[in-house]
mmCIF file of C-alpha atoms in Angstrom:
data_model
loop_
_atom_site.group_PDB
_atom_site.id
_atom_site.type_symbol
_atom_site.label_atom_id
_atom_site.label_comp_id
_atom_site.label_asym_id
_atom_site.label_seq_id
_atom_site.Cartn_x
_atom_site.Cartn_y
_atom_site.Cartn_z
ATOM 1 C CA UNK A 1 0.000 0.000 0.000
ATOM 2 C CA UNK A 2 1.411 3.379 -1.054
ATOM 3 C CA UNK A 3 1.686 5.940 1.710
ATOM 4 C CA UNK A 4 -1.519 8.049 1.509
ATOM 5 C CA UNK A 5 -0.745 11.581 0.397
ATOM 6 C CA UNK A 6 -2.107 14.699 -1.222
ATOM 7 C CA UNK A 7 0.464 16.781 -3.080
ATOM 8 C CA UNK A 8 -0.571 20.325 -3.919
ATOM 9 C CA UNK A 9 1.415 22.352 -6.444
ATOM 10 C CA UNK A 10 1.130 26.135 -6.620
ATOM 11 C CA UNK A 11 1.955 28.277 -9.639
ATOM 12 C CA UNK A 12 4.005 27.238 -12.645
ATOM 13 C CA UNK A 13 6.700 25.576 -10.552
ATOM 14 C CA UNK A 14 4.134 23.527 -8.676
ATOM 15 C CA UNK A 15 2.519 22.409 -11.906
ATOM 16 C CA UNK A 16 5.846 21.261 -13.327
ATOM 17 C CA UNK A 17 6.833 19.352 -10.190
ATOM 18 C CA UNK A 18 3.481 17.566 -10.060
ATOM 19 C CA UNK A 19 3.802 16.594 -13.729
ATOM 20 C CA UNK A 20 7.217 15.059 -13.047
ATOM 21 C CA UNK A 21 5.793 13.279 -10.008
ATOM 22 C CA UNK A 22 2.850 11.940 -12.004
ATOM 23 C CA UNK A 23 5.254 10.556 -14.580
ATOM 24 C CA UNK A 24 7.262 8.776 -11.859
ATOM 25 C CA UNK A 25 4.156 7.357 -10.194
ATOM 26 C CA UNK A 26 2.826 6.054 -13.501
ATOM 27 C CA UNK A 27 6.133 4.366 -14.275
ATOM 28 C CA UNK A 28 6.258 2.748 -10.839
ATOM 29 C CA UNK A 29 2.609 1.695 -10.942
ATOM 30 C CA UNK A 30 2.537 0.311 -14.467
ATOM 31 C CA UNK A 31 0.554 3.214 -15.942
ATOM 32 C CA UNK A 32 -1.742 3.296 -12.915
ATOM 33 C CA UNK A 33 -1.749 6.041 -10.299
ATOM 34 C CA UNK A 34 -2.159 4.893 -6.700
ATOM 35 C CA UNK A 35 -5.727 5.625 -5.612
ATOM 36 C CA UNK A 36 -4.572 6.806 -2.192
ATOM 37 C CA UNK A 37 -2.422 9.579 -3.725
ATOM 38 C CA UNK A 38 -3.965 12.743 -5.176
ATOM 39 C CA UNK A 39 -2.215 15.438 -7.207
ATOM 40 C CA UNK A 40 -3.718 18.914 -7.258
ATOM 41 C CA UNK A 41 -2.208 22.003 -8.897
ATOM 42 C CA UNK A 42 -3.492 25.581 -8.732
ATOM 43 C CA UNK A 43 -2.222 28.207 -11.159
ATOM 44 C CA UNK A 44 -3.289 31.393 -12.926
ATOM 45 C CA UNK A 45 -2.400 30.121 -16.396
ATOM 46 C CA UNK A 46 -5.490 29.073 -18.332
ATOM 47 C CA UNK A 47 -5.039 26.027 -20.563
ATOM 48 C CA UNK A 48 -8.489 26.339 -22.164
ATOM 49 C CA UNK A 49 -9.212 28.271 -25.352
ATOM 50 C CA UNK A 50 -12.220 30.473 -26.114
ATOM 51 C CA UNK A 51 -14.226 27.417 -27.171
ATOM 52 C CA UNK A 52 -13.720 25.779 -23.776
ATOM 53 C CA UNK A 53 -11.333 23.158 -25.161
ATOM 54 C CA UNK A 54 -7.926 22.418 -23.651
ATOM 55 C CA UNK A 55 -5.248 24.029 -25.826
ATOM 56 C CA UNK A 56 -2.513 21.418 -26.003
ATOM 57 C CA UNK A 57 0.118 24.083 -26.736
ATOM 58 C CA UNK A 58 -0.550 25.668 -23.334
ATOM 59 C CA UNK A 59 -0.226 22.432 -21.392
ATOM 60 C CA UNK A 60 2.990 21.558 -19.594
ATOM 61 C CA UNK A 61 3.722 17.917 -20.426
ATOM 62 C CA UNK A 62 6.397 15.276 -20.270
ATOM 63 C CA UNK A 63 5.885 13.156 -23.369
ATOM 64 C CA UNK A 64 2.212 12.293 -23.153
ATOM 65 C CA UNK A 65 2.025 12.902 -19.401
ATOM 66 C CA UNK A 66 0.057 15.954 -18.264
ATOM 67 C CA UNK A 67 -2.154 16.979 -15.369
ATOM 68 C CA UNK A 68 -5.851 16.394 -16.036
ATOM 69 C CA UNK A 69 -7.853 19.604 -16.462
ATOM 70 C CA UNK A 70 -10.194 20.484 -13.562
ATOM 71 C CA UNK A 71 -9.151 17.337 -11.704
ATOM 72 C CA UNK A 72 -5.402 17.565 -11.180
ATOM 73 C CA UNK A 73 -4.989 21.060 -12.649
ATOM 74 C CA UNK A 74 -7.265 23.891 -11.529
ATOM 75 C CA UNK A 75 -7.040 27.320 -13.104
ATOM 76 C CA UNK A 76 -7.754 30.141 -10.643
ATOM 77 C CA UNK A 77 -7.334 32.872 -13.220
ATOM 78 C CA UNK A 78 -9.945 35.585 -12.979
ATOM 79 C CA UNK A 79 -10.643 39.174 -13.948
ATOM 80 C CA UNK A 80 -9.628 40.980 -10.773
ATOM 81 C CA UNK A 81 -10.128 44.553 -11.987
ATOM 82 C CA UNK A 82 -13.751 44.965 -10.764
ATOM 83 C CA UNK A 83 -12.767 43.610 -7.346
ATOM 84 C CA UNK A 84 -9.757 45.929 -7.118
ATOM 85 C CA UNK A 85 -12.032 48.872 -7.887
ATOM 86 C CA UNK A 86 -14.474 47.793 -5.150
ATOM 87 C CA UNK A 87 -11.642 47.487 -2.637
ATOM 88 C CA UNK A 88 -10.373 50.966 -3.492
ATOM 89 C CA UNK A 89 -13.854 52.464 -3.054
ATOM 90 C CA UNK A 90 -14.300 50.639 0.253
ATOM 91 C CA UNK A 91 -10.924 51.807 1.551
ATOM 92 C CA UNK A 92 -11.842 55.401 0.655
ATOM 93 C CA UNK A 93 -15.170 54.923 2.439
ATOM 94 C CA UNK A 94 -13.350 53.882 5.615
ATOM 95 C CA UNK A 95 -11.001 56.865 5.349
ATOM 96 C CA UNK A 96 -14.101 59.052 5.275
ATOM 97 C CA UNK A 97 -15.295 57.529 8.554
ATOM 98 C CA UNK A 98 -17.813 55.049 7.157
ATOM 99 C CA UNK A 99 -17.970 51.338 8.047
ATOM 100 C CA UNK A 100 -16.069 48.887 5.860
ATOM 101 C CA UNK A 101 -17.875 46.377 3.668
ATOM 102 C CA UNK A 102 -14.768 44.511 2.484
ATOM 103 C CA UNK A 103 -12.596 44.687 5.596
ATOM 104 C CA UNK A 104 -11.115 41.225 4.907
ATOM 105 C CA UNK A 105 -9.582 42.607 1.701
ATOM 106 C CA UNK A 106 -8.158 45.869 3.031
ATOM 107 C CA UNK A 107 -4.661 44.364 3.080
ATOM 108 C CA UNK A 108 -4.631 44.769 -0.709
ATOM 109 C CA UNK A 109 -3.095 48.096 -1.928
ATOM 110 C CA UNK A 110 -5.874 48.825 -4.419
ATOM 111 C CA UNK A 111 -5.152 52.532 -4.797
ATOM 112 C CA UNK A 112 -1.477 51.842 -5.510
ATOM 113 C CA UNK A 113 -2.256 49.336 -8.239
ATOM 114 C CA UNK A 114 -4.785 51.584 -9.937
ATOM 115 C CA UNK A 115 -2.515 54.640 -9.719
ATOM 116 C CA UNK A 116 0.274 52.591 -11.319
ATOM 117 C CA UNK A 117 -2.065 52.414 -14.325
ATOM 118 C CA UNK A 118 -1.989 48.644 -14.361
ATOM 119 C CA UNK A 119 -4.102 47.961 -17.417
ATOM 120 C CA UNK A 120 -7.512 46.341 -17.293
ATOM 121 C CA UNK A 121 -6.204 43.901 -19.891
ATOM 122 C CA UNK A 122 -3.532 42.731 -17.467
ATOM 123 C CA UNK A 123 -6.149 41.927 -14.843
ATOM 124 C CA UNK A 124 -8.366 40.155 -17.369
ATOM 125 C CA UNK A 125 -5.484 38.089 -18.739
ATOM 126 C CA UNK A 126 -4.338 37.059 -15.292
ATOM 127 C CA UNK A 127 -0.920 38.534 -15.966
ATOM 128 C CA UNK A 128 0.085 38.961 -12.343
ATOM 129 C CA UNK A 129 3.775 38.413 -13.017
ATOM 130 C CA UNK A 130 5.662 38.500 -9.738
ATOM 131 C CA UNK A 131 2.935 40.375 -7.848
ATOM 132 C CA UNK A 132 2.245 38.368 -4.709
ATOM 133 C CA UNK A 133 -0.570 40.721 -3.730
ATOM 134 C CA UNK A 134 -2.478 39.975 -6.936
ATOM 135 C CA UNK A 135 -1.755 36.278 -6.560
ATOM 136 C CA UNK A 136 -3.225 36.303 -3.060
ATOM 137 C CA UNK A 137 -6.211 38.364 -4.171
ATOM 138 C CA UNK A 138 -6.918 35.718 -6.775
ATOM 139 C CA UNK A 139 -7.087 33.130 -3.996
ATOM 140 C CA UNK A 140 -9.681 35.203 -2.148
ATOM 141 C CA UNK A 141 -11.667 35.575 -5.386
ATOM 142 C CA UNK A 142 -11.634 31.783 -5.902
ATOM 143 C CA UNK A 143 -11.703 30.646 -2.266
ATOM 144 C CA UNK A 144 -14.781 28.426 -2.598
ATOM 145 C CA UNK A 145 -13.463 26.773 -5.752
ATOM 146 C CA UNK A 146 -10.093 26.038 -4.151
ATOM 147 C CA UNK A 147 -11.708 24.827 -0.922
ATOM 148 C CA UNK A 148 -13.997 22.411 -2.784
ATOM 149 C CA UNK A 149 -11.168 20.870 -4.819
ATOM 150 C CA UNK A 150 -8.974 20.336 -1.759
ATOM 151 C CA UNK A 151 -11.832 18.941 0.308
ATOM 152 C CA UNK A 152 -12.921 16.543 -2.442
ATOM 153 C CA UNK A 153 -9.372 15.241 -2.953
ATOM 154 C CA UNK A 154 -8.788 14.748 0.775
ATOM 155 C CA UNK A 155 -12.163 13.049 1.254
ATOM 156 C CA UNK A 156 -11.381 10.670 -1.637
ATOM 157 C CA UNK A 157 -8.052 9.716 -0.052
ATOM 158 C CA UNK A 158 -9.693 9.132 3.321
ATOM 159 C CA UNK A 159 -12.334 6.890 1.744
ATOM 160 C CA UNK A 160 -9.746 4.922 -0.226
ATOM 161 C CA UNK A 161 -7.575 4.409 2.843
ATOM 162 C CA UNK A 162 -10.550 3.215 4.908
ATOM 163 C CA UNK A 163 -11.552 0.762 2.185
ATOM 164 C CA UNK A 164 -8.036 -0.634 1.877
ATOM 165 C CA UNK A 165 -7.652 -1.004 5.640
ATOM 166 C CA UNK A 166 -10.926 -2.930 5.832
ATOM 167 C CA UNK A 167 -9.827 -5.168 2.975
ATOM 168 C CA UNK A 168 -6.494 -5.887 4.640
ATOM 169 C CA UNK A 169 -8.171 -6.419 8.008
ATOM 170 C CA UNK A 170 -4.885 -5.796 9.771
ATOM 171 C CA UNK A 171 -5.010 -4.144 13.138
ATOM 172 C CA UNK A 172 -1.647 -2.400 12.731
ATOM 173 C CA UNK A 173 -2.940 -0.734 9.567
ATOM 174 C CA UNK A 174 -5.996 0.811 11.216
ATOM 175 C CA UNK A 175 -4.331 4.174 11.539
ATOM 176 C CA UNK A 176 -3.020 5.504 8.258
ATOM 177 C CA UNK A 177 -1.891 9.121 8.503
ATOM 178 C CA UNK A 178 -2.397 11.132 5.333
ATOM 179 C CA UNK A 179 0.618 13.175 4.325
ATOM 180 C CA UNK A 180 -0.094 16.573 2.774
ATOM 181 C CA UNK A 181 2.692 18.265 0.838
ATOM 182 C CA UNK A 182 2.660 21.743 -0.715
ATOM 183 C CA UNK A 183 5.232 22.571 -3.402
ATOM 184 C CA UNK A 184 5.797 26.054 -4.773
ATOM 185 C CA UNK A 185 8.367 28.609 -5.773
ATOM 186 C CA UNK A 186 8.755 31.662 -3.550
ATOM 187 C CA UNK A 187 9.957 33.820 -6.412
ATOM 188 C CA UNK A 188 6.803 34.262 -8.480
ATOM 189 C CA UNK A 189 3.377 35.734 -7.879
ATOM 190 C CA UNK A 190 0.899 32.875 -7.612
ATOM 191 C CA UNK A 191 2.704 30.356 -5.409
ATOM 192 C CA UNK A 192 4.522 32.928 -3.300
ATOM 193 C CA UNK A 193 1.312 34.882 -2.847
ATOM 194 C CA UNK A 194 -0.946 32.048 -1.704
ATOM 195 C CA UNK A 195 1.128 29.307 -0.060
ATOM 196 C CA UNK A 196 0.505 30.504 3.511
ATOM 197 C CA UNK A 197 -3.249 30.815 2.966
ATOM 198 C CA UNK A 198 -3.324 27.431 1.226
ATOM 199 C CA UNK A 199 -1.599 25.827 4.217
ATOM 200 C CA UNK A 200 -4.146 27.401 6.571
ATOM 201 C CA UNK A 201 -7.021 26.240 4.352
ATOM 202 C CA UNK A 202 -5.652 22.685 4.223
ATOM 203 C CA UNK A 203 -5.411 22.592 8.017
ATOM 204 C CA UNK A 204 -9.003 23.828 8.298
ATOM 205 C CA UNK A 205 -10.290 21.120 5.943
ATOM 206 C CA UNK A 206 -8.133 18.386 7.482
ATOM 207 C CA UNK A 207 -9.383 19.193 10.987
ATOM 208 C CA UNK A 208 -12.934 18.867 9.673
ATOM 209 C CA UNK A 209 -12.465 15.594 7.764
ATOM 210 C CA UNK A 210 -9.876 13.883 9.941
ATOM 211 C CA UNK A 211 -10.647 14.826 13.559
#
């Protein structure tokens, strides 16, 4: 039995590492991934064209090995410009002595980004570059989506482990800790901007599913 694990990759670096890992796992398992191991990558780069079809030229692959869209690879790209505008307005409202409506987002320097004339096109294209603030804002914009993917993957691992333990019927195997690994670069915008929040979110979900 493979050690139960969920490996989460953040940003472009995370996606590449998970693709290499998938290749290794497939080679070891005879073209079969272990059911008690889940790979999950989050990145801003969309791999889907305007017709909703995966554009193979945008997919990071090793030979014919790639992360499956919306299962192992989740795009969290979004148009952040409307949200940035709302944050700026809310921050100005607070400065004028009025109550905040988006207090949980006041860490974001909305006025600075807008005054830097960061184009609307950049927000729409998800071109956050090395901006950790925009990377983190994208997490807040897609929090429910990210939460659901992590929770589903962890619940699947838990179910698979329970089934295998029952099948083995071995007392020493009753407790199977699930290892959760997060891989990311600290130099970019997506991974560096969200890895702390992702770790907190994982802990929240794990405490709920595995008390």
